[in-house]
RNA sequence: GCCGGCGUAGCUCAGCGGCAGAGCGGCUGAUUUGUAAUCAGCGGGUCGCAGGUUCAAGUCCUGUCGCCGGCUCCA
């Protein structure tokens, strides 16, 4: 028969497998007519075959999936009474869920890992067997695999059901898989965590083992090094080391204390934010932290957001609640006067601090807190302005994020579930108009996006933008929602050219998300080494000996007068020691001043990354640093 | 909230039934320092908190608060 291997036609005998024609390649699996298959797949006349390697996501998925089976086999050998949950490949590795008679301890992972080594050594072939539903159920029942039985019963009719055998181990699995267990080179079991069966809190909690594997020990080591780098960049660690912020039991979980250094960075970002918003026709407002219960009843928060709200307090017989969002206040401001179509759009921004009850298990440094400041804004506009307003927000977001070195995004357009329209508020026409405006705005901005049906909140279609940082990790970035709920509930209107009342559209948007979360991601993105415009302390002046302190202070004054943030380290320690400390604090510039410098009115410049820059005059220093501040920051 | 792990000096951590420790940081003194750690000395702890077991509890048990890894959820 004739088949095509990597674009080349070839003649081969019937019964030839994909693995045989790809034998020369380091193939993990085969792509047969576009679908990833086992190497043992028997080819048919006219098939087109391509190798699948570890270099591509599909290859890693196969590799990690098989690794998870090896993990499961090892666990079954050590814990015969274990029942299997699911064990897929994930973005960076794999996991497998188990129902075990006792909690796993760290030493168990070592034992399991060692058993995996034996299984790999045995190079057990993985064999795919297609079975009937009854056979699959029977087989799983024989092993006492109650979770697997549930999975079999849930499989759609008509789909082939396959079991994969490797040695004494059998798993219900669609595949594909590596040809044998010996093909997994190096692996590491990383952690154990609880996970609900099928992700549902009401179900049993299983023990999930996470791991990762690679063809070679070197690749595994490199991966573990990347994980280590992520740990080094952890904003919680850097926040303490650089004295940026703290979160303390005594103040309360999830409540951030901004120390002077962290507050300085935040102030720079907020100043930039305000300037940029004013430049783009926003007006800035303020609203209070608490409000009467009636307000939250009108807004609907008491019915759909209550579990995230704090109980509140009693004032002169009135019940007040702490705000979890700023929008109701902005709406009251809108409603405080009769609005004409001529005033629209109104763009109102606020760095508004809100409080939300988050369950204790989800709190995480600055990324998930209970009190945070949103860079919030609400745009009230007419339908014919909707698209331009969204384009404006996208442009603002893109500009602001680029200023912080974020240029990679993933955009999700969350829209209604078309099969379940009744669970959303607002009119069909409104949703259609909003979705059309969002899509057209994205197209005009030239931004690719993914449409996610059923992901919209009940009151609004939305754009959710995820940022990629220096390590390629994703962070929640801007969100834009077209709200159909609040204008309705507060009966907002404007008077149109026809003299009649019309309902305005309301866009709810945030660019940075919250100051807390954004700063957290920024710290990790820059690994704590902020560019000059953001660095809380830009310069540290280091007098060589005590007699140079006066000159050092003079230098600091000159820098301060030029708008630069500088400090003198007058501690009675050797220069090398003070340089070391400045380096660890990631201060961009160190200025060494001794006899030579004091005599000539110059400074010896050391940069935190580039090292010794030689001797500069004071004017040169101020000029160059100001230039760098401007160049490293946003450009209007 | 749930599962597991962990709370010992400001920080990083050792000690795991028998007199609370180390390094770094801090303070004092000496030193007057030239590009990533000068030397010496001194402080510093209800061993997260509350109960319990024991002659004796950082150490074992229970509860609680907090942190970490996940699950679920979100800016």
XYZ file of C-alpha atoms (C1' of nucleotides) in Angstrom:
711
model
C 0.000 0.000 0.000
C 1.017 3.613 -0.442
C 1.379 5.988 2.446
C 2.915 9.420 2.929
C 5.666 9.814 5.514
C 6.613 13.409 6.271
C 5.382 14.494 2.873
C 7.105 11.708 0.949
C 5.132 8.930 -0.668
C 6.271 5.470 0.122
C 5.276 1.915 -0.613
C 5.006 -0.482 2.281
C 3.413 -3.827 3.114
C -0.040 -4.058 4.712
C -0.001 -4.168 8.513
C 2.862 -1.702 8.791
C 2.630 0.424 11.946
C 3.302 4.102 12.314
C 6.255 3.298 14.533
C 7.879 1.217 11.845
C 7.889 3.926 9.214
C 9.010 6.545 11.728
C 11.592 4.266 13.304
C 14.489 6.499 12.388
C 12.916 9.463 14.164
C 12.891 10.128 17.871
C 9.124 9.955 17.689
C 7.062 9.687 20.835
C 3.880 9.191 18.866
C 2.613 9.561 15.325
C 0.368 12.115 13.734
C -1.751 10.053 11.350
C -3.890 12.159 9.034
C -3.660 14.962 11.563
C -4.598 12.984 14.679
C -2.051 11.963 17.311
C -1.866 8.170 17.616
C 0.196 5.439 19.237
C 3.273 4.303 17.327
C 1.647 0.864 17.271
C -1.181 2.229 15.131
C -1.587 0.048 12.030
C -1.570 2.193 8.915
C -4.073 2.072 6.094
C -3.805 2.840 2.408
C -3.310 6.565 1.808
C -2.454 7.517 5.382
C -0.204 10.515 5.937
C 2.190 10.062 8.858
C 4.242 12.640 10.737
C 6.459 12.184 13.772
C 5.409 13.744 17.099
C 8.368 14.727 19.274
C 8.918 16.175 22.704
C 9.620 19.533 21.082
C 5.912 20.089 20.420
C 3.077 20.368 22.943
C 1.326 17.274 21.588
C 4.484 15.225 22.133
C 4.923 16.450 25.694
C 1.296 15.669 26.384
C 1.779 12.045 25.327
C 5.013 11.851 27.302
C 3.508 13.246 30.472
C 0.343 11.240 30.122
C 2.339 8.026 30.007
C 4.388 9.302 32.936
C 1.172 9.648 34.909
C 0.320 6.021 34.131
C 3.724 4.956 35.412
C 3.047 6.973 38.552
C -0.306 5.241 38.954
C 1.225 1.815 38.433
C 3.856 2.567 41.072
C 1.204 3.717 43.537
C -0.867 0.582 42.881
C 2.177 -1.591 43.539
C 2.885 0.126 46.841
C -0.757 0.650 47.835
C -2.792 -2.186 46.291
C -5.945 -0.813 47.923
C -5.566 2.553 46.177
C -8.395 3.519 43.875
C -7.622 5.564 40.802
C -9.129 8.903 39.901
C -7.917 10.707 36.804
C -4.345 11.308 35.686
C -3.870 13.718 32.799
C -0.955 15.652 31.380
C -1.082 19.321 32.298
C 0.683 22.414 31.012
C 3.913 21.640 32.817
C 3.892 17.977 33.717
C 1.210 15.640 34.943
C -0.763 14.531 37.957
C -2.745 11.538 39.087
C -5.538 11.474 41.691
C -5.789 8.588 44.150
C -8.167 7.512 46.862
C -5.779 6.145 49.467
C -6.282 4.614 52.914
C -3.926 7.119 54.515
C -2.444 10.554 53.764
C 0.759 10.532 51.769
C 3.899 11.823 53.397
C 6.926 13.319 51.657
C 8.855 10.040 52.124
C 6.092 8.236 50.248
C 6.908 10.302 47.179
C 10.473 9.004 47.303
C 9.276 5.426 47.538
C 6.804 5.953 44.701
C 9.471 7.624 42.600
C 11.834 4.695 43.195
C 9.092 2.262 42.156
C 8.569 4.317 38.999
C 12.262 3.771 38.332
C 11.701 0.019 38.417
C 8.741 0.285 36.054
C 10.779 2.379 33.628
C 13.585 -0.173 33.913
C 11.161 -2.946 33.028
C 10.374 -1.114 29.756
C 6.826 -2.467 29.805
C 5.087 -2.082 26.454
C 1.824 -0.089 26.569
C -0.859 -1.951 24.711
C -4.083 -0.398 23.566
C -7.168 -2.620 23.587
C -10.531 -1.410 22.400
C -13.304 -2.948 24.436
C -17.049 -2.743 24.800
C -18.625 -0.691 27.505
C -19.498 -3.871 29.364
C -15.962 -5.209 29.190
C -14.532 -1.937 30.395
C -16.932 -1.820 33.323
C -16.247 -5.425 34.188
C -12.523 -4.924 34.095
C -12.701 -1.833 36.309
C -15.091 -3.562 38.692
C -12.649 -6.456 38.998
C -10.017 -4.000 40.197
C -12.436 -2.290 42.582
C -11.989 0.930 40.619
C -15.255 2.631 41.551
C -14.202 6.021 40.161
C -13.239 4.461 36.849
C -16.606 2.720 36.644
C -18.228 6.100 37.038
C -16.049 7.403 34.191
C -16.960 4.489 31.921
C -20.649 5.085 32.547
C -20.203 8.729 31.693
C -18.566 8.084 28.326
C -20.714 9.124 25.363
C -22.426 6.427 23.354
C -20.769 5.344 20.166
C -17.256 6.380 21.124
C -14.666 3.613 21.171
C -13.605 2.720 24.707
C -9.992 1.743 25.185
C -7.916 0.244 27.955
C -4.153 0.597 28.136
C -2.189 -2.303 29.560
C 1.353 -2.023 30.851
C 2.543 -5.098 32.705
C 0.061 -5.894 35.469
C -1.433 -2.406 35.291
C -4.543 -1.503 33.321
C -6.113 1.920 32.983
C -9.168 3.237 31.243
C -7.680 5.721 28.843
C -8.231 7.216 25.421
C -4.504 7.543 24.817
C -2.313 7.920 22.907
C 0.744 6.748 24.803
C 4.442 6.072 24.453
C 5.296 2.634 23.130
C 6.815 1.464 26.429
C 7.550 2.687 29.933
C 11.293 2.620 29.258
C 10.980 5.738 27.102
C 10.551 8.032 30.077
C 14.014 9.286 30.946
C 13.930 11.484 34.040
C 11.093 12.483 36.344
C 10.415 14.215 39.598
C 7.364 14.029 41.848
C 6.804 17.572 43.024
C 3.947 17.721 45.499
C 0.843 16.193 46.983
C -2.405 18.128 47.226
C -6.050 17.482 47.898
C -8.394 17.557 44.934
C -12.091 16.854 44.816
C -13.305 14.052 42.606
C -14.417 15.788 39.435
C -13.549 19.145 40.990
C -16.734 19.222 43.013
C -16.613 20.155 46.685
C -19.461 17.782 47.488
C -17.474 14.800 46.253
C -14.782 12.809 48.000
C -11.416 14.459 48.265
C -8.628 12.523 46.608
C -4.892 12.886 46.939
C -3.272 14.359 43.877
C 0.383 13.741 43.135
C 2.026 16.264 40.800
C 5.105 15.441 38.780
C 7.044 16.305 35.680
C 9.263 14.273 33.371
C 11.754 14.767 30.551
C 13.708 12.624 28.118
C 17.009 13.521 29.786
C 18.221 14.322 33.261
C 19.666 17.589 31.919
C 16.275 18.763 30.698
C 14.718 17.864 34.028
C 17.459 19.761 35.852
C 16.876 22.797 33.621
C 13.153 22.632 34.370
C 13.753 22.402 38.109
C 16.108 25.364 37.753
C 13.263 27.340 36.140
C 11.021 26.446 39.073
C 13.789 27.614 41.384
C 14.017 30.884 39.445
C 10.281 31.348 39.918
C 10.767 30.824 43.643
C 13.524 33.408 43.687
C 11.154 35.848 42.022
C 8.312 35.114 44.431
C 6.864 38.525 45.299
C 6.249 37.440 48.886
C 9.922 36.727 49.376
C 11.064 39.836 47.493
C 8.469 41.941 49.281
C 10.173 41.129 52.552
C 13.744 41.225 51.286
C 13.265 44.585 49.587
C 11.094 45.913 52.422
C 8.200 46.701 50.088
C 5.225 45.434 52.076
C 4.111 43.018 54.738
C 1.004 41.069 55.631
C 0.746 40.339 59.321
C -1.471 38.113 61.448
C -2.008 40.856 63.916
C -3.516 43.150 61.302
C -5.465 40.368 59.614
C -5.019 37.865 56.835
C -5.161 39.282 53.341
C -4.653 42.875 54.461
C -1.567 44.533 53.047
C 0.708 46.968 54.840
C 2.618 49.047 52.299
C 6.036 49.980 53.653
C 7.716 53.202 52.423
C 9.579 51.500 49.576
C 6.539 49.657 48.287
C 4.355 52.709 48.765
C 6.858 54.695 46.690
C 6.533 52.310 43.756
C 2.771 52.323 44.118
C 2.710 56.122 44.182
C 4.702 56.279 40.928
C 2.293 53.875 39.280
C -0.765 55.712 40.589
C 0.601 59.090 39.455
C 1.186 57.649 36.008
C -2.298 56.151 36.045
C -3.966 59.445 36.946
C -1.963 61.450 34.414
C -2.733 58.997 31.660
C -6.435 58.858 32.445
C -6.788 62.629 32.477
C -4.947 62.782 29.168
C -7.538 60.420 27.715
C -10.594 62.316 28.826
C -11.322 60.575 32.097
C -12.460 62.467 35.166
C -11.416 61.165 38.557
C -13.804 60.677 41.456
C -13.768 59.422 45.036
C -16.331 57.345 46.868
C -16.701 56.197 50.472
C -15.741 52.823 51.914
C -19.113 52.017 53.418
C -22.662 52.490 52.281
C -26.218 51.876 53.410
C -27.682 48.473 53.015
C -30.374 49.902 50.749
C -27.755 50.848 48.157
C -26.483 47.297 47.989
C -30.037 46.005 47.800
C -30.758 48.237 44.832
C -27.535 47.282 43.126
C -28.346 43.620 43.659
C -25.075 42.885 45.417
C -26.969 41.666 48.458
C -28.563 38.956 46.432
C -25.696 37.796 44.227
C -22.543 38.973 45.973
C -23.428 38.702 49.638
C -21.070 35.825 50.400
C -18.145 38.037 49.431
C -19.275 40.994 51.537
C -18.405 41.812 55.120
C -21.212 41.878 57.623
C -21.135 45.623 58.077
C -21.979 47.891 60.956
C -24.848 49.668 62.639
C -24.928 53.482 62.594
C -27.891 55.223 64.255
C -30.151 52.334 63.482
C -29.040 52.145 59.842
C -27.162 49.149 58.545
C -23.998 49.907 56.568
C -21.881 47.539 54.523
C -18.256 47.766 53.429
C -18.024 48.185 49.672
C -16.868 45.249 47.590
C -17.126 47.348 44.416
C -17.136 50.996 43.458
C -19.771 50.929 40.760
C -22.905 51.765 42.765
C -21.383 55.048 43.870
C -20.404 56.020 40.369
C -23.941 55.254 39.323
C -25.369 57.472 42.046
C -23.113 60.244 40.776
C -24.457 59.693 37.288
C -28.018 59.771 38.537
C -27.463 62.938 40.571
C -28.432 64.998 37.541
C -30.442 64.657 34.379
C -27.991 63.610 31.699
C -28.111 64.756 28.112
C -26.873 62.730 25.165
C -24.496 65.648 24.600
C -22.524 64.925 27.793
C -21.834 61.344 26.865
C -19.518 59.562 27.044
C -18.719 60.126 30.698
C -15.552 58.384 31.800
C -15.185 58.256 35.542
C -12.165 56.672 37.146
C -11.272 55.947 40.718
C -8.482 54.184 42.531
C -11.104 52.718 44.828
C -10.284 50.512 47.760
C -12.710 47.655 48.222
C -12.996 44.754 50.636
C -14.120 41.286 49.771
C -14.431 38.234 51.932
C -12.146 35.603 50.458
C -12.004 32.175 52.038
C -8.836 31.638 53.984
C -7.446 28.946 51.707
C -7.334 31.181 48.662
C -5.324 34.082 50.083
C -1.954 34.397 48.419
C 0.506 37.246 49.018
C -0.514 40.311 47.032
C -2.231 38.254 44.369
C -5.260 37.311 46.392
C -6.130 39.595 49.298
C -9.162 40.798 51.221
C -8.657 44.535 50.843
C -7.445 45.991 47.576
C -7.455 49.100 45.436
C -8.934 48.687 41.993
C -7.939 50.977 39.160
C -11.589 51.201 38.381
C -13.530 53.222 35.874
C -17.029 53.313 34.491
C -17.891 54.687 31.130
C -21.468 55.751 30.483
C -22.160 56.073 26.793
C -24.643 55.734 23.958
C -24.838 52.655 21.828
C -23.214 54.452 18.897
C -20.225 55.270 21.113
C -19.743 51.793 22.507
C -17.245 50.520 19.974
C -15.037 53.627 20.066
C -15.026 53.555 23.843
C -13.875 49.941 23.900
C -11.169 50.716 21.369
C -10.102 53.564 23.644
C -9.899 51.277 26.654
C -7.911 48.680 24.710
C -5.485 51.340 23.556
C -5.101 52.703 27.066
C -4.545 49.213 28.416
C -2.015 48.360 25.769
C -0.117 51.584 26.326
C -0.052 51.328 30.101
C 0.956 47.681 30.138
C 3.689 48.210 27.545
C 5.064 50.881 29.863
C 5.676 48.134 32.386
C 7.223 45.781 29.898
C 4.146 43.611 29.341
C 3.684 43.149 25.608
C 2.346 39.607 25.371
C -1.367 38.980 25.919
C -4.037 36.378 25.657
C -7.527 37.741 25.239
C -10.731 35.893 26.004
C -14.088 37.233 24.902
C -16.608 35.852 27.383
C -20.098 35.728 25.912
C -23.458 34.204 26.788
C -24.283 30.563 26.613
C -26.621 30.664 23.600
C -28.498 27.624 24.866
C -29.297 29.190 28.196
C -30.184 32.807 27.540
C -32.647 33.137 30.390
C -29.952 33.160 33.049
C -28.682 36.525 31.806
C -30.170 39.966 32.457
C -30.601 42.527 29.722
C -32.124 42.329 26.266
C -31.059 40.187 23.360
C -30.501 43.287 21.305
C -28.303 44.777 24.017
C -26.127 41.677 24.271
C -25.788 41.462 20.525
C -24.830 45.113 20.267
C -22.319 44.779 23.078
C -20.753 41.644 21.662
C -20.536 43.165 18.220
C -18.877 46.274 19.655
C -16.357 44.182 21.592
C -15.476 42.065 18.579
C -15.177 45.045 16.238
C -13.035 46.888 18.753
C -10.701 43.893 19.003
C -10.526 43.663 15.234
C -9.783 47.361 14.898
C -7.046 47.011 17.513
C -5.696 44.023 15.589
C -5.792 41.854 18.697
C -6.398 38.123 18.337
C -8.829 36.634 20.841
C -10.598 33.462 21.846
C -14.386 33.379 22.112
C -15.646 31.584 25.217
C -19.364 30.850 25.163
C -21.058 30.621 28.520
C -18.149 32.343 30.285
C -19.897 35.701 30.608
C -21.179 36.868 33.986
C -24.945 37.018 34.230
C -24.904 40.776 33.712
C -22.210 41.371 31.135
C -20.168 40.103 28.224
C -16.504 40.735 28.956
C -12.975 40.848 27.654
C -10.457 39.251 29.982
C -6.832 39.908 29.164
C -4.033 37.730 30.522
C -0.486 39.087 30.560
C 2.671 37.101 30.007
C 5.607 38.011 32.211
C 9.359 37.665 31.775
C 9.153 33.942 32.561
C 6.191 33.445 30.263
C 3.754 33.038 33.118
C 0.216 34.356 32.810
C -1.268 37.059 35.040
C -4.810 38.396 35.154
C -4.692 41.788 33.456
C -7.333 44.206 32.207
C -11.006 43.353 32.072
C -13.722 45.145 30.188
C -17.391 44.408 30.826
C -20.520 45.864 29.283
C -22.926 45.892 32.197
C -26.649 45.315 31.557
C -27.629 44.947 35.145
C -26.873 48.146 37.016
C -28.213 50.694 34.501
C -31.464 48.755 34.693
C -31.557 48.421 38.456
C -30.802 52.091 39.034
C -33.001 53.076 36.110
C -30.285 55.162 34.487
C -31.172 57.348 31.588
C -30.116 60.227 29.412
C -32.214 62.541 27.313
C -31.665 61.926 23.627
C -31.952 64.336 20.701
C -35.534 63.171 20.422
C -36.272 64.593 23.872
C -37.003 61.150 25.223
C -35.236 59.108 27.875
C -32.821 56.405 26.800
C -30.875 53.820 28.723
C -27.101 54.424 28.605
C -24.611 51.625 28.146
C -22.244 51.189 31.033
C -18.734 49.848 30.588
C -16.973 48.610 33.673
C -13.223 48.338 33.156
C -9.949 47.992 34.919
C -6.524 48.176 33.335
C -4.134 47.094 36.042
C -6.711 45.058 37.969
C -5.817 46.065 41.461
C -2.759 47.843 42.783
C -2.004 44.857 44.989
C -2.210 42.207 42.326
C -0.485 44.363 39.739
C 2.413 45.212 42.049
C 2.711 41.539 42.917
C 3.006 40.552 39.279
C 5.334 43.476 38.575
C 7.690 42.430 41.364
C 7.912 38.948 39.874
C 8.158 40.242 36.315
C 11.181 42.394 37.185
C 12.469 39.955 39.832
C 12.482 42.934 42.200
C 14.946 44.887 40.041
C 12.651 47.735 39.024
C 13.622 49.881 36.048
C 14.929 53.289 37.027
C 11.626 55.162 36.779
C 9.970 52.726 39.188
C 12.857 51.989 41.540
C 11.828 53.203 44.983
C 15.432 54.170 45.696
C 17.352 55.012 42.538
C 20.745 55.913 43.896
C 22.809 55.131 46.945
C 25.811 57.335 47.643
C 28.717 55.543 49.316
C 31.368 57.701 50.949
C 34.649 55.786 51.036
C 35.556 57.023 54.522
C 33.942 59.155 57.178
C 35.612 62.318 55.891
C 33.703 61.984 52.600
C 30.252 62.031 54.218
C 29.742 65.766 53.747
C 30.456 65.531 50.031
C 28.227 62.468 49.782
C 25.347 64.418 51.304
C 26.029 67.220 48.848
C 25.716 64.745 45.988
C 22.451 63.432 47.426
C 21.066 66.971 47.679
C 21.951 67.641 44.068
C 20.191 64.477 42.977
C 17.179 65.228 45.158
C 16.927 68.708 43.647
C 16.916 67.080 40.206
C 13.965 64.902 41.182
C 15.955 61.718 41.734
C 15.565 59.443 44.761
C 18.907 59.086 46.515
C 20.231 58.110 49.913
C 23.666 58.169 51.596
C 24.989 55.046 53.325
C 27.131 56.470 56.097
C 27.475 53.230 58.025
C 30.900 52.515 59.444
C 31.561 49.507 57.217
C 33.955 48.775 54.409
C 32.960 49.888 50.939
C 32.628 46.310 49.712
C 30.152 45.517 52.455
C 27.991 48.518 51.646
C 28.121 47.733 47.920
C 27.001 44.215 48.674
C 24.037 45.523 50.624
C 23.074 47.995 47.898
C 23.282 45.161 45.357
C 21.048 42.937 47.446
C 18.548 45.776 47.726
C 18.652 45.973 43.910
C 19.354 49.706 43.917
C 20.078 50.702 40.294
C 23.020 53.066 40.923
C 25.771 53.177 43.536
C 27.986 56.253 43.659
C 31.362 55.840 45.288
C 32.825 59.110 46.533
C 36.305 59.398 48.034
C 39.164 61.870 47.964
C 39.449 62.013 44.184
C 35.739 62.536 43.621
C 35.335 65.127 46.375
C 38.297 67.105 45.032
C 37.003 67.123 41.450
C 33.267 67.334 42.059
C 32.721 63.963 40.439
C 31.333 60.532 41.365
C 32.500 56.982 40.598
C 29.423 55.291 39.149
C 28.541 51.632 39.668
C 25.459 50.142 38.046
C 23.691 47.204 39.701
C 24.024 45.046 36.567
C 26.753 46.679 34.479
C 29.202 47.293 37.323
C 31.818 50.043 37.344
C 30.976 52.836 34.884
C 33.961 55.059 35.652
C 33.975 58.637 36.867
C 31.189 61.057 35.928
C 30.751 64.737 36.710
C 27.653 65.662 38.727
C 26.012 67.351 35.726
C 26.686 64.317 33.605
C 25.196 62.076 36.282
C 21.991 64.084 36.643
C 21.607 64.360 32.892
C 22.120 60.689 32.216
C 19.907 59.472 35.044
C 17.070 61.779 34.022
C 17.426 60.492 30.511
C 17.248 56.909 31.728
C 14.218 57.642 33.899
C 12.450 59.022 30.854
C 13.598 56.201 28.591
C 12.728 53.412 31.016
C 9.274 54.782 31.742
C 6.168 55.508 29.692
C 6.591 57.748 26.684
C 3.653 60.018 25.932
C -14.316 26.422 53.187
C -11.835 21.368 52.030
C -7.126 17.935 51.834
C -1.981 17.724 53.040
C 2.446 20.149 54.983
C 4.375 23.866 58.324
C 4.529 27.846 62.566
C 11.454 28.033 67.259
C 15.307 35.347 67.698
C 13.913 40.824 62.863
C 15.279 37.010 58.549
C 16.839 31.802 57.042
C 16.779 27.540 59.713
C 18.793 23.369 63.402
C 16.919 21.034 67.832
C 11.748 16.234 67.780
C 10.365 13.947 75.817
C 15.482 15.914 80.049
C 19.399 23.347 81.130
C 16.363 26.887 73.968
C 20.753 27.007 69.473
C 23.524 28.691 64.623
C 24.311 32.038 60.488
C 22.771 36.738 58.765
C 20.669 41.353 60.520
C 20.691 44.786 65.108
C 23.556 47.329 69.142
C 28.573 48.721 71.351
C 33.733 49.219 70.685
C 38.070 48.949 67.704
C 39.083 50.106 62.628
C 38.832 55.079 58.398
C 37.707 51.721 54.906
C 38.164 52.369 46.799
C 33.666 48.427 43.876
C 29.467 41.816 46.516
C 30.694 40.056 53.553
C 36.985 43.916 58.781
C 37.594 42.188 63.849
C 35.857 41.665 68.886
C 32.008 41.932 72.311
C 26.709 42.416 73.613
C 21.821 42.026 73.574
C 17.623 39.465 71.425
C 12.668 33.995 72.639
C 5.740 33.017 77.053
C 9.325 27.797 70.767
C 1.948 31.148 66.968
C -2.166 30.909 70.850
C -5.330 27.858 74.356
C -6.121 23.340 76.641
C -4.471 18.207 77.712
C -0.922 13.744 78.563
C 3.709 13.315 81.526
C 7.981 13.581 87.258
C 9.352 16.558 82.918
C 6.540 19.240 76.540
C 9.484 23.375 70.822
C 9.299 17.984 71.123
C 3.315 13.765 72.172
C -2.420 14.699 71.812
C -6.835 18.130 70.953
C -8.677 22.768 69.590
C -7.673 27.491 67.460
C -5.207 31.411 64.520
C -1.831 32.061 60.599
C 1.386 30.563 56.520
C 2.683 27.163 52.291
C 1.084 23.589 48.092
C -3.322 22.322 45.746
C -8.975 21.936 45.099
C -13.076 25.405 44.549
C -13.403 30.693 43.672
C -11.691 35.602 41.986
C -9.348 41.977 40.845
